[in-house]
CSV table of C-alpha atoms in Angstrom, one decimal:
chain,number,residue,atom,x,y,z
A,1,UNK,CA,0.0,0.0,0.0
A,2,UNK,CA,2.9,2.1,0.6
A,3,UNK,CA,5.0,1.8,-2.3
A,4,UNK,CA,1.6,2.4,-4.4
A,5,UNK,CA,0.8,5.5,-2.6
A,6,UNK,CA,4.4,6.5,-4.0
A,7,UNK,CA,3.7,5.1,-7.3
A,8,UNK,CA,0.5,7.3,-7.4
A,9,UNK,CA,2.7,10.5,-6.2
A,10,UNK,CA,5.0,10.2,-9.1
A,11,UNK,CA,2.2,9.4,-11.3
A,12,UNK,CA,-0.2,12.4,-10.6
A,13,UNK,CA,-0.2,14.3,-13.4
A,14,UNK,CA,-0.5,11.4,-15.5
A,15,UNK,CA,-3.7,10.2,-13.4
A,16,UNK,CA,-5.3,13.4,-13.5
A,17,UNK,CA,-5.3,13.5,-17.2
A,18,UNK,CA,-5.6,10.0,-18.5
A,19,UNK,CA,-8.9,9.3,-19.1
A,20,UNK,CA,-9.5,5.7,-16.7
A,21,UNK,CA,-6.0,5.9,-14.4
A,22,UNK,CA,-7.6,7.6,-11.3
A,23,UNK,CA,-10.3,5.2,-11.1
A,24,UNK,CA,-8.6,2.5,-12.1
A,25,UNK,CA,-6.0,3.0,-9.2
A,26,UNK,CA,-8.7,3.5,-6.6
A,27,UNK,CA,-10.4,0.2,-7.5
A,28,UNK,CA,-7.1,-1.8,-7.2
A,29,UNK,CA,-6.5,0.6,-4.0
A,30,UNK,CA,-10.0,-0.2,-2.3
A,31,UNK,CA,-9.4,-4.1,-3.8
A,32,UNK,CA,-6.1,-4.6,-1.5
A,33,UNK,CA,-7.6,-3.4,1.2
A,34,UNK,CA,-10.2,-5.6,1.2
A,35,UNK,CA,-7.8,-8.3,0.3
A,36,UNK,CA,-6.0,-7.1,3.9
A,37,UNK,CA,-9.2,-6.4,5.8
A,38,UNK,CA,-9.7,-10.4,4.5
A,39,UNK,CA,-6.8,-11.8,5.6
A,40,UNK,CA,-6.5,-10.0,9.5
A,41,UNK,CA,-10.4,-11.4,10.0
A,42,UNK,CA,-9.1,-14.4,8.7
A,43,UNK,CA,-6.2,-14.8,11.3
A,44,UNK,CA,-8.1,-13.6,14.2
A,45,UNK,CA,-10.6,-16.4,13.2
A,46,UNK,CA,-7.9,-18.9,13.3
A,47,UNK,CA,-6.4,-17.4,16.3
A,48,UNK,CA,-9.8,-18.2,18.6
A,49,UNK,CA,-9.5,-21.9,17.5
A,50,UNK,CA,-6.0,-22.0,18.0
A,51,UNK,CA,-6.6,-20.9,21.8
A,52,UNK,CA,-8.8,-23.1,22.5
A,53,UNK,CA,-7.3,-26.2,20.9
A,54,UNK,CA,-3.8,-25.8,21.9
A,55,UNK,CA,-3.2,-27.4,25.2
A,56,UNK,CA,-0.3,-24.7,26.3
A,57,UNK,CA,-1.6,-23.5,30.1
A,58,UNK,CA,-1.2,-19.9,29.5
A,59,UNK,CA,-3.7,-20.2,26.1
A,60,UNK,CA,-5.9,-22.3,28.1
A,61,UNK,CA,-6.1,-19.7,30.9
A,62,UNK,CA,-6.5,-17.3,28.3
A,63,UNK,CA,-9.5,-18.9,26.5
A,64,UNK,CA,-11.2,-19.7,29.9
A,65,UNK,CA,-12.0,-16.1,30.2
A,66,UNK,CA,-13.6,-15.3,26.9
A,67,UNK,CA,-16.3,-17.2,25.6
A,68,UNK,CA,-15.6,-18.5,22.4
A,69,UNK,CA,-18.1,-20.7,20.1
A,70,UNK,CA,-15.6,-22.6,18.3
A,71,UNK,CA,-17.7,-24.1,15.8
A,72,UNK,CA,-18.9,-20.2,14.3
A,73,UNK,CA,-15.3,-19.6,14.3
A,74,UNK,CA,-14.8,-22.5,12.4
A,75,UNK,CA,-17.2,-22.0,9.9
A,76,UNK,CA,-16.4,-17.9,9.8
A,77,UNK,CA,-13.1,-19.1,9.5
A,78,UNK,CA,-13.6,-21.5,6.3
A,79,UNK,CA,-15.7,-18.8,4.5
A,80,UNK,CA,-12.5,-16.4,5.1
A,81,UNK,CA,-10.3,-19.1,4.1
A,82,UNK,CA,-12.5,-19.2,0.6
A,83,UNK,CA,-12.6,-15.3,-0.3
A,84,UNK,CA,-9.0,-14.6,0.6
A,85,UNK,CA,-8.0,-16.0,-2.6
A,86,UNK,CA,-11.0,-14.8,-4.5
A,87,UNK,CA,-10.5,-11.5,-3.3
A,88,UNK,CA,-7.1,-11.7,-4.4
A,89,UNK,CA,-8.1,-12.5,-7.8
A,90,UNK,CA,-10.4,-9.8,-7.8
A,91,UNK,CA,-6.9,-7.7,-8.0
């Protein structure tokens, strides 16, 4: 996201006068963030189950004081697992 925000900078004047390049960019812009936004909700999906399921004392302490229902986070966590990469090819 960075390095495109660069790439735009140096780019300006081209995308404010080619016809398509603005809009363009700001599509592919909003589409990787999505693609991120995708993948975090994705890993904090995976990180419930992973408390719960690993026997380590300090992440079984740690999941006895939230309630978690494992098997939405499951499910949540396999339709994530499905539109990361069709998010990505959205890009």
């Amino acid at each position: 996201m960075v390095g495109a925000g660069g790439l735009l900078g140096a780019n300006a004047a081209r995308a404010a006068t080619q016809q398509g390049v603005a809009a363009s960019t700001l599509a592919k812009a909003v589409l990787t963030g999505a693609v991120l936004a995708v993948t975090a909700y994705a890993r904090t999906r995976g990180r419930k189950i992973e408390l719960v399921s690993v026997g380590f004392p300090q992440d079984a302490e740690d999941a006895e004081g939230r309630p978690y229902d494992t098997v939405k986070a499951e499910r949540n966590l396999s339709y994530a697992q499905w539109a990361v990469p069709a998010s990505r090819a959205a890009c």
